mmCIF file of C-alpha atoms in Angstrom:
data_model
loop_
_atom_site.group_PDB
_atom_site.id
_atom_site.type_symbol
_atom_site.label_atom_id
_atom_site.label_comp_id
_atom_site.label_asym_id
_atom_site.label_seq_id
_atom_site.Cartn_x
_atom_site.Cartn_y
_atom_site.Cartn_z
ATOM 1 C CA MET A 4 78.387 93.442 101.997
ATOM 2 C CA GLU A 5 76.708 96.861 101.880
ATOM 3 C CA CYS A 6 76.096 98.453 98.484
ATOM 4 C CA LEU A 7 76.611 102.214 98.740
ATOM 5 C CA THR A 8 73.867 104.194 97.005
ATOM 6 C CA ASP A 9 72.757 107.789 96.815
ATOM 7 C CA THR A 10 69.630 108.547 98.843
ATOM 8 C CA SER A 11 67.941 110.151 95.828
ATOM 9 C CA SER A 12 68.678 107.250 93.485
ATOM 10 C CA PRO A 13 69.176 103.472 93.716
ATOM 11 C CA LYS A 14 72.212 103.832 91.456
ATOM 12 C CA PRO A 15 75.385 102.601 93.224
ATOM 13 C CA VAL A 16 78.017 105.171 94.137
ATOM 14 C CA LEU A 17 81.209 104.840 92.095
ATOM 15 C CA LEU A 18 84.222 104.653 94.388
ATOM 16 C CA PRO A 19 87.813 105.217 93.222
ATOM 17 C CA ASN A 20 90.246 102.378 93.820
ATOM 18 C CA ALA A 21 92.107 104.400 96.460
ATOM 19 C CA GLU A 22 88.986 104.474 98.647
ATOM 20 C CA VAL A 23 88.260 100.802 97.958
ATOM 21 C CA LEU A 24 91.841 100.016 98.985
ATOM 22 C CA GLU A 25 91.373 101.890 102.260
ATOM 23 C CA MET A 26 88.072 100.124 102.966
ATOM 24 C CA LEU A 27 89.533 96.685 102.206
ATOM 25 C CA GLN A 28 92.534 97.287 104.467
ATOM 26 C CA ARG A 29 90.145 98.065 107.298
ATOM 27 C CA ASN A 30 87.877 95.098 106.488
ATOM 28 C CA VAL A 31 90.712 92.558 106.231
ATOM 29 C CA LYS A 32 92.128 93.726 109.552
ATOM 30 C CA ASN A 33 88.712 93.449 111.224
ATOM 31 C CA ASN A 34 88.085 90.015 109.677
ATOM 32 C CA LYS A 35 91.360 88.643 110.989
ATOM 33 C CA HIS A 36 90.675 90.085 114.446
ATOM 34 C CA ARG A 37 87.175 88.563 114.467
ATOM 35 C CA LEU A 38 88.442 85.111 113.454
ATOM 36 C CA PHE A 39 91.213 85.279 116.038
ATOM 37 C CA LYS A 40 88.692 85.994 118.800
ATOM 38 C CA ILE A 41 86.477 83.115 117.629
ATOM 39 C CA GLN A 42 89.441 80.759 117.546
ATOM 40 C CA GLU A 43 90.570 81.780 121.028
ATOM 41 C CA ALA A 44 87.055 81.236 122.376
ATOM 42 C CA ALA A 45 86.954 77.790 120.761
ATOM 43 C CA LYS A 46 90.305 76.913 122.349
ATOM 44 C CA ARG A 47 89.053 77.893 125.789
ATOM 45 C CA ASN A 48 85.935 75.761 125.350
ATOM 46 C CA LYS A 49 88.035 72.771 124.254
ATOM 47 C CA LYS A 50 90.266 73.118 127.301
ATOM 48 C CA LYS A 51 87.242 73.139 129.582
ATOM 49 C CA GLN A 52 85.852 70.000 127.968
ATOM 50 C CA HIS A 53 89.009 67.906 127.469
ATOM 51 C CA GLY A 54 91.603 69.574 129.679
ATOM 52 C CA ALA A 55 94.936 71.037 128.642
ATOM 53 C CA ALA A 56 96.828 67.737 128.597
ATOM 54 C CA LYS A 57 95.744 66.538 125.189
ATOM 55 C CA LYS A 58 96.708 68.172 121.966
ATOM 56 C CA GLN A 59 93.648 69.886 120.586
ATOM 57 C CA VAL A 60 92.820 70.614 116.950
ATOM 58 C CA ILE A 61 90.495 73.581 116.749
ATOM 59 C CA GLN A 62 88.010 73.706 113.909
ATOM 60 C CA VAL A 63 86.088 76.939 113.482
ATOM 61 C CA ASP A 64 83.347 77.369 110.920
ATOM 62 C CA ASN A 65 84.008 80.672 109.157
ATOM 63 C CA LYS A 66 80.727 81.547 107.457
ATOM 64 C CA PHE A 67 82.376 84.392 105.553
ATOM 65 C CA LYS A 68 85.491 82.573 104.318
ATOM 66 C CA HIS A 69 84.676 83.169 100.631
ATOM 67 C CA ARG A 70 84.074 86.871 101.195
ATOM 68 C CA ASP A 71 87.263 87.167 103.256
ATOM 69 C CA TRP A 72 89.280 85.394 100.559
ATOM 70 C CA ILE A 73 87.956 87.730 97.845
ATOM 71 C CA GLU A 74 88.707 90.836 99.922
ATOM 72 C CA GLU A 75 92.276 89.687 100.581
ATOM 73 C CA LYS A 76 92.954 88.937 96.905
ATOM 74 C CA VAL A 77 91.476 92.242 95.718
ATOM 75 C CA LEU A 78 93.514 94.076 98.352
ATOM 76 C CA GLN A 79 96.718 92.399 97.155
ATOM 77 C CA TYR A 80 95.896 93.399 93.565
ATOM 78 C CA LEU A 81 95.088 97.037 94.347
ATOM 79 C CA LYS A 82 98.365 97.457 96.221
ATOM 80 C CA ARG A 83 100.155 96.922 92.905
ATOM 81 C CA THR A 84 98.145 99.493 90.926
ATOM 82 C CA PRO A 85 98.749 103.260 90.452
ATOM 83 C CA CYS A 86 95.935 104.114 92.867
ATOM 84 C CA VAL A 87 98.368 103.715 95.787
ATOM 85 C CA GLN A 88 99.992 106.983 94.664
ATOM 86 C CA LEU A 89 96.826 108.945 95.494
ATOM 87 C CA SER A 90 96.173 109.987 99.091
ATOM 88 C CA THR A 91 92.559 109.472 100.098
ATOM 89 C CA ASN A 92 92.421 112.919 101.705
ATOM 90 C CA LYS A 93 93.099 114.450 98.267
ATOM 91 C CA ILE A 94 90.490 112.491 96.292
ATOM 92 C CA ASP A 95 87.676 115.053 96.457
ATOM 93 C CA GLU A 96 89.984 117.920 95.561
ATOM 94 C CA LEU A 97 91.312 116.108 92.484
ATOM 95 C CA LYS A 98 87.809 114.953 91.549
ATOM 96 C CA PHE A 99 86.567 118.543 91.651
ATOM 97 C CA LYS A 100 89.396 119.753 89.424
ATOM 98 C CA CYS A 101 88.674 116.976 86.921
ATOM 99 C CA SER A 102 84.890 117.181 86.756
ATOM 100 C CA GLY A 103 83.715 120.184 88.755
ATOM 101 C CA ILE A 104 81.547 117.917 90.935
ATOM 102 C CA LYS A 105 81.782 119.256 94.462
ATOM 103 C CA ARG A 106 79.017 117.548 96.403
ATOM 104 C CA ARG A 107 79.673 114.051 97.740
ATOM 105 C CA SER A 108 76.838 111.541 97.951
ATOM 106 C CA SER A 109 75.091 111.381 101.317
ATOM 107 C CA ALA A 110 75.479 107.587 101.380
ATOM 108 C CA LEU A 111 79.226 107.904 101.230
ATOM 109 C CA GLN A 112 79.192 110.653 103.837
ATOM 110 C CA ARG A 113 77.371 108.337 106.227
ATOM 111 C CA THR A 114 80.019 105.699 105.684
ATOM 112 C CA HIS A 115 83.002 107.954 106.533
ATOM 113 C CA ARG A 116 82.282 110.118 109.564
ATOM 114 C CA ASP A 117 85.750 110.851 110.755
ATOM 115 C CA ASP A 118 88.257 113.675 110.954
ATOM 116 C CA LYS A 119 89.951 112.623 107.736
ATOM 117 C CA ARG A 120 86.732 113.136 105.768
ATOM 118 C CA LEU A 121 86.263 116.524 107.415
ATOM 119 C CA ARG A 122 89.748 117.587 106.315
ATOM 120 C CA GLN A 123 89.001 116.184 102.880
ATOM 121 C CA SER A 124 85.859 118.312 102.590
ATOM 122 C CA LYS A 125 87.743 121.440 103.670
ATOM 123 C CA SER A 126 90.463 120.715 101.124
ATOM 124 C CA MET A 127 87.844 120.407 98.395
ATOM 125 C CA ASP A 128 86.233 123.710 99.413
ATOM 126 C CA ALA A 129 89.644 125.387 99.304
ATOM 127 C CA ALA A 130 90.142 124.130 95.764
ATOM 128 C CA ALA A 131 86.725 125.468 94.786
ATOM 129 C CA ASN A 132 87.543 128.915 96.177
ATOM 130 C CA ASP A 133 90.937 129.039 94.503
ATOM 131 C CA ASP A 134 90.902 131.428 91.527
ATOM 132 C CA ASN A 135 93.322 129.160 89.723
ATOM 133 C CA ALA A 136 91.269 126.005 90.326
ATOM 134 C CA THR A 137 90.188 124.769 86.905
ATOM 135 C CA SER A 138 87.594 122.127 86.125
ATOM 136 C CA TYR A 139 88.311 120.116 82.981
ATOM 137 C CA GLY A 140 84.686 119.028 82.583
ATOM 138 C CA LEU A 141 85.269 115.278 82.657
ATOM 139 C CA THR A 142 82.367 112.921 83.174
ATOM 140 C CA GLU A 143 82.072 110.892 86.370
ATOM 141 C CA ALA A 144 83.282 107.736 84.611
ATOM 142 C CA GLU A 145 86.249 109.562 83.036
ATOM 143 C CA THR A 146 87.170 111.108 86.377
ATOM 144 C CA LEU A 147 87.058 107.685 88.009
ATOM 145 C CA GLN A 148 89.511 106.342 85.417
ATOM 146 C CA VAL A 149 91.881 109.231 86.097
ATOM 147 C CA LEU A 150 91.728 108.678 89.861
ATOM 148 C CA ASN A 151 92.378 104.958 89.420
ATOM 149 C CA PHE A 152 95.300 105.118 86.990
ATOM 150 C CA MET A 153 96.901 108.522 87.719
ATOM 151 C CA PRO A 154 98.015 109.013 84.068
ATOM 152 C CA LYS A 155 101.488 110.326 83.256
ATOM 153 C CA GLU A 156 101.502 110.321 79.439
ATOM 154 C CA PRO A 157 99.101 111.814 76.840
ATOM 155 C CA VAL A 158 98.444 108.384 75.334
ATOM 156 C CA GLU A 159 96.952 107.283 78.656
ATOM 157 C CA ILE A 160 94.308 110.003 78.817
ATOM 158 C CA HIS A 161 93.368 109.264 75.191
ATOM 159 C CA LEU A 162 92.088 105.927 76.500
ATOM 160 C CA MET A 163 90.189 107.560 79.366
ATOM 161 C CA VAL A 164 88.624 110.703 77.865
ATOM 162 C CA GLU A 165 86.308 110.541 74.868
ATOM 163 C CA GLU A 166 86.922 112.992 72.003
ATOM 164 C CA LEU A 167 89.973 114.304 73.803
ATOM 165 C CA HIS A 168 91.234 116.490 70.930
ATOM 166 C CA ALA A 169 87.876 118.269 70.691
ATOM 167 C CA ARG A 170 87.779 118.934 74.432
ATOM 168 C CA MET A 171 91.411 119.717 75.233
ATOM 169 C CA SER A 172 94.228 121.281 73.270
ATOM 170 C CA GLU A 173 97.712 119.783 73.529
ATOM 171 C CA ASP A 174 98.704 122.483 76.014
ATOM 172 C CA GLN A 175 95.636 121.737 78.117
ATOM 173 C CA GLN A 176 96.469 118.034 78.018
ATOM 174 C CA SER A 177 99.964 118.766 79.324
ATOM 175 C CA GLU A 178 98.544 121.012 82.047
ATOM 176 C CA PHE A 179 96.024 118.323 82.962
ATOM 177 C CA LEU A 180 98.725 115.649 83.288
ATOM 178 C CA SER A 181 100.868 117.965 85.403
ATOM 179 C CA MET A 182 97.883 118.725 87.610
ATOM 180 C CA VAL A 183 97.110 115.016 88.103
ATOM 181 C CA GLN A 184 100.729 114.171 88.896
ATOM 182 C CA SER A 185 100.856 116.982 91.453
ATOM 183 C CA TYR A 186 98.571 114.777 93.578
ATOM 184 C CA SER A 187 100.919 111.787 93.340
ATOM 185 C CA LYS A 188 102.747 110.830 96.540
ATOM 186 C CA HIS A 189 105.940 110.207 94.562
ATOM 187 C CA HIS A 190 105.702 113.629 92.889
ATOM 188 C CA ASN A 191 105.120 115.389 96.210
ATOM 189 C CA SER A 192 108.100 113.589 97.711
ATOM 190 C CA LYS A 193 110.334 114.846 94.881
ATOM 191 C CA ASN A 194 109.043 118.397 95.288
ATOM 192 C CA LYS A 195 109.807 118.264 98.989
ATOM 193 C CA LYS A 196 113.364 117.263 98.211
ATOM 194 C CA ASN A 197 113.793 120.028 95.594
ATOM 195 C CA ARG A 198 112.417 122.719 97.914
ATOM 196 C CA ALA A 199 114.803 121.642 100.633
ATOM 197 C CA LEU A 200 117.743 121.908 98.243
ATOM 198 C CA ASP A 201 116.646 125.342 96.996
ATOM 199 C CA THR A 202 116.510 126.793 100.513
ATOM 200 C CA THR A 203 120.038 125.674 101.413
ATOM 201 C CA GLU A 204 123.504 126.196 100.036
ATOM 202 C CA GLY A 205 123.098 122.959 98.071
ATOM 203 C CA THR A 206 126.256 121.354 99.385
ATOM 204 C CA GLU A 207 127.033 117.798 98.349
ATOM 205 C CA ASP A 208 126.749 116.524 101.915
ATOM 206 C CA TYR A 209 123.286 117.973 102.357
ATOM 207 C CA GLU A 210 122.138 116.660 98.994
ATOM 208 C CA ASN A 211 123.341 113.182 99.903
ATOM 209 C CA GLU A 212 121.469 113.454 103.172
ATOM 210 C CA ILE A 213 118.251 114.338 101.350
ATOM 211 C CA VAL A 214 118.729 111.494 98.862
ATOM 212 C CA GLN A 215 119.314 109.072 101.707
ATOM 213 C CA GLU A 216 116.187 110.298 103.469
ATOM 214 C CA GLU A 217 114.200 109.796 100.263
ATOM 215 C CA GLU A 218 115.515 106.247 99.871
ATOM 216 C CA GLU A 219 114.695 105.450 103.489
ATOM 217 C CA GLU A 220 111.135 106.687 103.021
ATOM 218 C CA GLU A 221 110.706 104.529 99.914
ATOM 219 C CA GLU A 222 112.156 101.493 101.695
ATOM 220 C CA GLU A 223 109.881 102.102 104.660
ATOM 221 C CA GLU A 224 106.849 102.242 102.355
ATOM 222 C CA GLU A 225 107.920 99.039 100.589
ATOM 223 C CA ASP A 226 108.529 97.288 103.919
ATOM 224 C CA LYS A 227 105.096 98.356 105.086
ATOM 225 C CA LEU A 228 103.435 96.909 101.978
ATOM 226 C CA ASP A 229 105.487 93.697 102.245
ATOM 227 C CA ALA A 230 104.580 93.342 105.924
ATOM 228 C CA GLU A 231 100.891 93.736 105.151
ATOM 229 C CA GLU A 232 101.124 91.141 102.374
ATOM 230 C CA GLU A 233 102.960 88.697 104.633
ATOM 231 C CA GLU A 234 100.401 89.270 107.356
ATOM 232 C CA VAL A 235 97.618 88.363 104.951
ATOM 233 C CA GLU A 236 99.493 85.360 103.547
ATOM 234 C CA ASP A 237 100.437 84.083 107.022
ATOM 235 C CA ALA A 238 96.923 84.488 108.411
ATOM 236 C CA VAL A 239 95.686 81.171 109.734
ATOM 237 C CA ASP A 240 92.793 79.694 107.813
ATOM 238 C CA VAL A 241 90.752 78.689 110.844
ATOM 239 C CA SER A 242 87.954 77.300 108.687
ATOM 240 C CA THR A 243 89.997 74.165 107.822
ATOM 241 C CA VAL A 244 91.964 71.624 109.824
ATOM 242 C CA ASN A 245 95.168 69.843 109.007
ATOM 243 C CA ALA A 246 93.995 66.414 107.896
ATOM 244 C CA GLU A 247 96.913 64.489 109.367
ATOM 245 C CA GLU A 248 96.597 66.098 112.791
ATOM 246 C CA GLU A 249 92.864 65.459 112.808
ATOM 247 C CA GLU A 250 93.402 61.799 111.897
ATOM 248 C CA ASP A 251 96.021 61.457 114.634
ATOM 249 C CA LEU A 252 93.641 62.950 117.169
ATOM 250 C CA ILE A 253 90.810 60.640 116.115
ATOM 251 C CA ALA A 254 93.125 57.635 116.233
ATOM 252 C CA GLU A 255 94.347 58.648 119.688
ATOM 253 C CA GLU A 256 90.800 58.976 120.971
ATOM 254 C CA GLU A 257 89.849 55.587 119.501
ATOM 255 C CA CYS A 258 92.854 53.981 121.176
ATOM 256 C CA ASP A 259 91.851 55.507 124.501
ATOM 257 C CA LYS A 260 88.344 54.122 124.099
ATOM 258 C CA ILE A 261 89.671 50.640 123.268
ATOM 259 C CA ILE A 262 91.996 50.692 126.287
ATOM 260 C CA VAL A 263 89.135 51.723 128.562
ATOM 261 C CA LYS A 264 86.931 48.921 127.202
ATOM 262 C CA GLU A 265 89.704 46.341 127.687
ATOM 263 C CA GLU A 266 90.213 47.500 131.265
ATOM 264 C CA GLN A 267 86.492 47.217 131.918
ATOM 265 C CA VAL A 268 86.407 43.687 130.444
ATOM 266 C CA THR A 269 89.419 42.682 132.537
ATOM 267 C CA ILE A 270 87.765 43.957 135.696
#
């Protein structure tokens, strides 16, 4: 597994959990696709050797089974943490507002060369040019904690930011929490609903329609997460073989050999 580092320093790049989650989702999907292709190739080879008449038990040696298992378990854990509320295309913008660090490491840039990263960079530049964009001067480690846990209450940032009272007044703490929550998917969904209600007559029927739409979106998101979890749980572990089926196959082959020998002796 590649360790991301800055070109000017061997120090590893610190990635927020939201980016790790995105990387693991891609890796797990690729791992399952790779194993499926290997298994299908093994099945074709077995059919060529033994024919399609006999029941075949396919055993594939997965050299990366421990790595794959770890990635799946970490992915399942991260899906249940607050980092899922942060969109990856908003990470740099929020990071800049927390710490004032604008430049991304070149190692990470080489890893993500796609349109999403381009939009992310433009979003960060827009935040830097905004007169109202405020940096709270957090360290890189403190910013990482904020990105990972998306705090909602003052007590949470007390555990993330050292000497908080000396660095932020109570009003600034409230502003900081509001700013962080403005990047939450759940918060943005609520704002969308409120804006829709403000631009209409606010009738009960329309409000119910908006509420229903909100519930459907939440259910769709939950179904998506459940489907991904089931897909991981139901993935076939091609590195092992069912012991009973393997024993049955061996016994069947031994019986065939014995029958052939008896026929030869009889002849």
